[in-house]
Short mmCIF file of C-alpha atoms in Angstrom, two decimals:
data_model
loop_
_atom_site.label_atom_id
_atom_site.label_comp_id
_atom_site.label_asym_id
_atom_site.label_seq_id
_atom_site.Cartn_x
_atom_site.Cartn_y
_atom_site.Cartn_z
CA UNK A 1 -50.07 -64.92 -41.88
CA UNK A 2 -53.20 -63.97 -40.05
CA UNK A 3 -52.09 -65.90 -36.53
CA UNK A 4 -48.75 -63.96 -37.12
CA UNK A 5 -50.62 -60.69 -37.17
CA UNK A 6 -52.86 -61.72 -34.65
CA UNK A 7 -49.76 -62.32 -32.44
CA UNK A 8 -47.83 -59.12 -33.33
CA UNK A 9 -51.00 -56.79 -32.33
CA UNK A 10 -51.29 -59.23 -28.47
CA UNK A 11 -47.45 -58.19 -28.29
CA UNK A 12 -48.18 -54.71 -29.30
CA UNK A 13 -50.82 -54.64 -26.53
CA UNK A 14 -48.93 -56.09 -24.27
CA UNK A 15 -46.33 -53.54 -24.66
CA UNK A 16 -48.66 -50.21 -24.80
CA UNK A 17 -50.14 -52.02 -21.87
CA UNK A 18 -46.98 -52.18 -19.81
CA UNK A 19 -45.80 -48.72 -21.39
CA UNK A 20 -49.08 -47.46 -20.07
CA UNK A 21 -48.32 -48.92 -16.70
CA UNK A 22 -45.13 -47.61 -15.92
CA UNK A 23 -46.32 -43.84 -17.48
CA UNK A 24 -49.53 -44.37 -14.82
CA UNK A 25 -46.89 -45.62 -11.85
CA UNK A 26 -44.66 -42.43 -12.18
CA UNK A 27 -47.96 -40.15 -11.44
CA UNK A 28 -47.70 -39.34 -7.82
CA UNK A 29 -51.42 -38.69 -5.75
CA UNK A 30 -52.52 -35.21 -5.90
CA UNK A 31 -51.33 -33.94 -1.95
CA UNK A 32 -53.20 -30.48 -3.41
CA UNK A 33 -55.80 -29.12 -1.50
CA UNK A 34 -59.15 -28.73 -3.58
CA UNK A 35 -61.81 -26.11 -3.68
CA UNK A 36 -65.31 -26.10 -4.71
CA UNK A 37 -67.25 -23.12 -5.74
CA UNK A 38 -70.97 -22.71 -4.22
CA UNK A 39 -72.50 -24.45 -7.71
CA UNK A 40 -70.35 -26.97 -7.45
CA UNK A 41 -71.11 -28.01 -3.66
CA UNK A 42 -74.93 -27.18 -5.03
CA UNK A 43 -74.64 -30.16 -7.59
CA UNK A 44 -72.84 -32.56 -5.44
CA UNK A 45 -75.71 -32.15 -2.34
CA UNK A 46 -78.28 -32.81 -5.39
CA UNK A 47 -76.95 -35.70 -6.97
CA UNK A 48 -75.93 -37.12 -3.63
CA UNK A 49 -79.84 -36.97 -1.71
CA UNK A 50 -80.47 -40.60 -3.17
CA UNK A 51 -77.44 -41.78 -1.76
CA UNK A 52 -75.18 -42.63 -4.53
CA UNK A 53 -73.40 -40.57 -6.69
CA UNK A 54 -72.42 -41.31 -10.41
CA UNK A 55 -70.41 -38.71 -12.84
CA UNK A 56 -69.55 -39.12 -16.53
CA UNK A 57 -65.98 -37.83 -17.53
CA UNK A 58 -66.34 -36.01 -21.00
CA UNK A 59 -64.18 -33.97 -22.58
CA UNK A 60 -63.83 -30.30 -21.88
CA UNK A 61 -65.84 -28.29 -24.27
CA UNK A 62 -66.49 -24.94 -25.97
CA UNK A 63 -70.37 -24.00 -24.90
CA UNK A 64 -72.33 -21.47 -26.12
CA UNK A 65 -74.06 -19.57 -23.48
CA UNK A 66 -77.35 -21.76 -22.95
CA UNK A 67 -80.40 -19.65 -22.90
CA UNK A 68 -82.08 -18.60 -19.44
CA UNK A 69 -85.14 -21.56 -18.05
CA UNK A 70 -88.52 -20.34 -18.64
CA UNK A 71 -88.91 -20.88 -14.83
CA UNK A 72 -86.82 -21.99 -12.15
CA UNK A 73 -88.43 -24.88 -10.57
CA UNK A 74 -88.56 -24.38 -6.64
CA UNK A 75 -86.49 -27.64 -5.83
CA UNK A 76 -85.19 -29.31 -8.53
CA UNK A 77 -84.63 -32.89 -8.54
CA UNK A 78 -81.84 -34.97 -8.24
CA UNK A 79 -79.86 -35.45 -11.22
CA UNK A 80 -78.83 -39.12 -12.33
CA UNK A 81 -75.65 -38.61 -13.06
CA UNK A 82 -72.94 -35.56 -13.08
CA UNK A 83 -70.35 -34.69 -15.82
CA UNK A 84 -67.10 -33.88 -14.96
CA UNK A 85 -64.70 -32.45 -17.04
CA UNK A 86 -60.64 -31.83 -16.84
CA UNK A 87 -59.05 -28.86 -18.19
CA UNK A 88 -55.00 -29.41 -17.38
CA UNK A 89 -52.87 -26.32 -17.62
CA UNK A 90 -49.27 -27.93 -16.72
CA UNK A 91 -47.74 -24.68 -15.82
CA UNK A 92 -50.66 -23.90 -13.39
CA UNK A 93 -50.03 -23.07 -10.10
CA UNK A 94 -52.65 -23.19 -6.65
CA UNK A 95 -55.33 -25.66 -5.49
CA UNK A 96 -57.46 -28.12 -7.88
CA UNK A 97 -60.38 -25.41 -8.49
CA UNK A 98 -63.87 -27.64 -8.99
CA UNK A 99 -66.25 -24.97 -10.34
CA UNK A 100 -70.33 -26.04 -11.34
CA UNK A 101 -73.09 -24.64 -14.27
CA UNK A 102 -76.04 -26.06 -15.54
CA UNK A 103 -75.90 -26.25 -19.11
CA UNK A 104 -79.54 -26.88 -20.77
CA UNK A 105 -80.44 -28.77 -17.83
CA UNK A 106 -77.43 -31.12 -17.62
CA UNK A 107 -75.34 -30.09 -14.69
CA UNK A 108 -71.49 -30.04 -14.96
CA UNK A 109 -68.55 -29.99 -12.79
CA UNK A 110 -65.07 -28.45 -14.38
CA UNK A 111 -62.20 -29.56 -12.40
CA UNK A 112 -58.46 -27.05 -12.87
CA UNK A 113 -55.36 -28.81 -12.21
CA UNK A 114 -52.05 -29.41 -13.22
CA UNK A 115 -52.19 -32.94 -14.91
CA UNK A 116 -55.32 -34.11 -15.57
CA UNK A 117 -55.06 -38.25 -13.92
CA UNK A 118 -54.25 -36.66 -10.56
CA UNK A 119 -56.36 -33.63 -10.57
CA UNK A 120 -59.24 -35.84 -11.64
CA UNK A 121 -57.90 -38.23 -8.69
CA UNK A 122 -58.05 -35.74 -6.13
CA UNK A 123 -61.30 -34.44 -6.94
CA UNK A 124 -62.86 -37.31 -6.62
CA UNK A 125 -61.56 -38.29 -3.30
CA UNK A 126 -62.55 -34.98 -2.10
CA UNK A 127 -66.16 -35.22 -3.46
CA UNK A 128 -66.51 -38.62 -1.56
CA UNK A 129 -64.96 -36.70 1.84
CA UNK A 130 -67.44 -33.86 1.15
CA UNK A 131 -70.22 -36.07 0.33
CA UNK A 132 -69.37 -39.02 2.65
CA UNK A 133 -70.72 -40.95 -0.97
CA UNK A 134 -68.42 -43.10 -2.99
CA UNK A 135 -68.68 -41.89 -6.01
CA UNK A 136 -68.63 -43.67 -9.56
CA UNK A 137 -67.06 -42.34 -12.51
CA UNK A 138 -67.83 -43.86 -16.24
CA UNK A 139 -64.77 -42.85 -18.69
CA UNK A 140 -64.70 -43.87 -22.16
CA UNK A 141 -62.43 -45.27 -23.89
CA UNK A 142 -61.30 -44.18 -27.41
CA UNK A 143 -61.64 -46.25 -30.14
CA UNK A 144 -59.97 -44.93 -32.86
CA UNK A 145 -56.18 -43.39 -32.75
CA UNK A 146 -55.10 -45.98 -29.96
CA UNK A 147 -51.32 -45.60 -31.30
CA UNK A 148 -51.70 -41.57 -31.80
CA UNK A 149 -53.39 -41.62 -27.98
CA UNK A 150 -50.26 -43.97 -26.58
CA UNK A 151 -48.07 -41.09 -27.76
CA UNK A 152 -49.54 -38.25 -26.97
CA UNK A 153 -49.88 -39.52 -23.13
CA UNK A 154 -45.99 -40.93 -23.16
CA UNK A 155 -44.30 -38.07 -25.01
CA UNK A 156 -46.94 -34.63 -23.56
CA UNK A 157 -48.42 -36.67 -20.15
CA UNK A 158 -52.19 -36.22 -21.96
CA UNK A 159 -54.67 -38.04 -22.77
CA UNK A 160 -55.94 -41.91 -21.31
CA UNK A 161 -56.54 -40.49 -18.21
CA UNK A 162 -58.91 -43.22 -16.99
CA UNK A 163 -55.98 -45.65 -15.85
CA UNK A 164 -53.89 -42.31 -14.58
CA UNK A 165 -56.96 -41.76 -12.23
CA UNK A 166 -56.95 -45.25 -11.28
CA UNK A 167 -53.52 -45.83 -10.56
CA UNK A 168 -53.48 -42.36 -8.40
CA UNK A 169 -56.65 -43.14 -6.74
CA UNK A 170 -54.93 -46.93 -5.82
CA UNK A 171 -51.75 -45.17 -4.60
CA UNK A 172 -53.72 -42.59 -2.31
CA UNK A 173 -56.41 -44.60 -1.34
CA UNK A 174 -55.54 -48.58 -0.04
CA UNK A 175 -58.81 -49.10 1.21
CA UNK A 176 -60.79 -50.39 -1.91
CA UNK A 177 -64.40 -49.68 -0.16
CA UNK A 178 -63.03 -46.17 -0.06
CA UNK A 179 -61.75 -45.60 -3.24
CA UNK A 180 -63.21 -44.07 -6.28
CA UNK A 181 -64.78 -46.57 -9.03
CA UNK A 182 -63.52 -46.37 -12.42
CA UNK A 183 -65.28 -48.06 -15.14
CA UNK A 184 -64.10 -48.06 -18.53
CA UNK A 185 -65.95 -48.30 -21.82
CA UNK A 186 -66.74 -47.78 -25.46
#
């Protein structure tokens, strides 16, 4: 019995895998123009100086406001690495609106789009046009809820928006020295 479940969950994967696909496929590139507010374009030119640029996709949040620095050093350093965040309002209408905050230190980018795979796509090509940087973006990957997750993205569009970016990012950009990374992990 255990090689026959073993077997039914690779077919199960399999399918989710090519569901997944064809869900990713039907996600046209983002021809929307993009705009960055001053913060934002302030975060990018920081994180950029050493010449490479990495973000971390999390999930939007609910902050609290963060209490004022004791001081405001005179120039702050680069940061390591950026976090991005999606919020997707389908019935929105306009450009992608990128809009950057420091939040206890850490500094964050919110991007505002329609769907969140090809806002997140178009972003990220126009932070490597404004930059002239590649940049890399680390997703994670749930763990837990994979069927709930497969549902939510093919009945609503939302959710596993790692492999939407991708496939947008390989549809608008063919050069692969050009394009985006995307890496993927727990």
């Amino acid at each position: 019995m255990d090689s026959m479940d073993a077997l039914g969950a690779l077919a199960l994967g399999l399918v989710i895998l090519a569901m997944l696909a064809a869900r990713a496929r039907a996600c046209r590139p983002a021809a929307e123009d993009v705009t960055f507010d001053g913060a934002a374009l302030r975060i990018l030119a920081r994180a950029a100086a050493d010449g490479r640029l990495r973000l971390i996709a999390t999930a939007p949040a609910r902050r609290e406001p963060a209490p004022a620095p004791a001081h405001h050093p005179a120039s702050p350093e680069p940061a390591d690495a950026v976090f991005i965040e999606v919020l997707a309002a389908p019935g929105r209408r306009g450009p992608i609106e990128v809009r950057g905050e420091h939040y206890y230190g850490y500094p964050i980018m919110t991007v505002r789009g329609r769907v969140a795979g090809p806002a997140t796509a178009a972003a990220l090509l126009k932070i490597r046009d404004v930059t002239g940087i590649v940049p890399q973006v680390d997703f994670a990957w749930p763990e837990r809820g994979q069927t709930r997750q497969l549902l939510r993205f093919l009945m609503l569009g939302t959710g596993h928006v790692a492999p939407v970016t991708l496939e947008v990012l390989r549809r608008a950009e063919p050069d692969r020295d050009r394009r985006p990374r995307i890496h993927v992990g727990p």
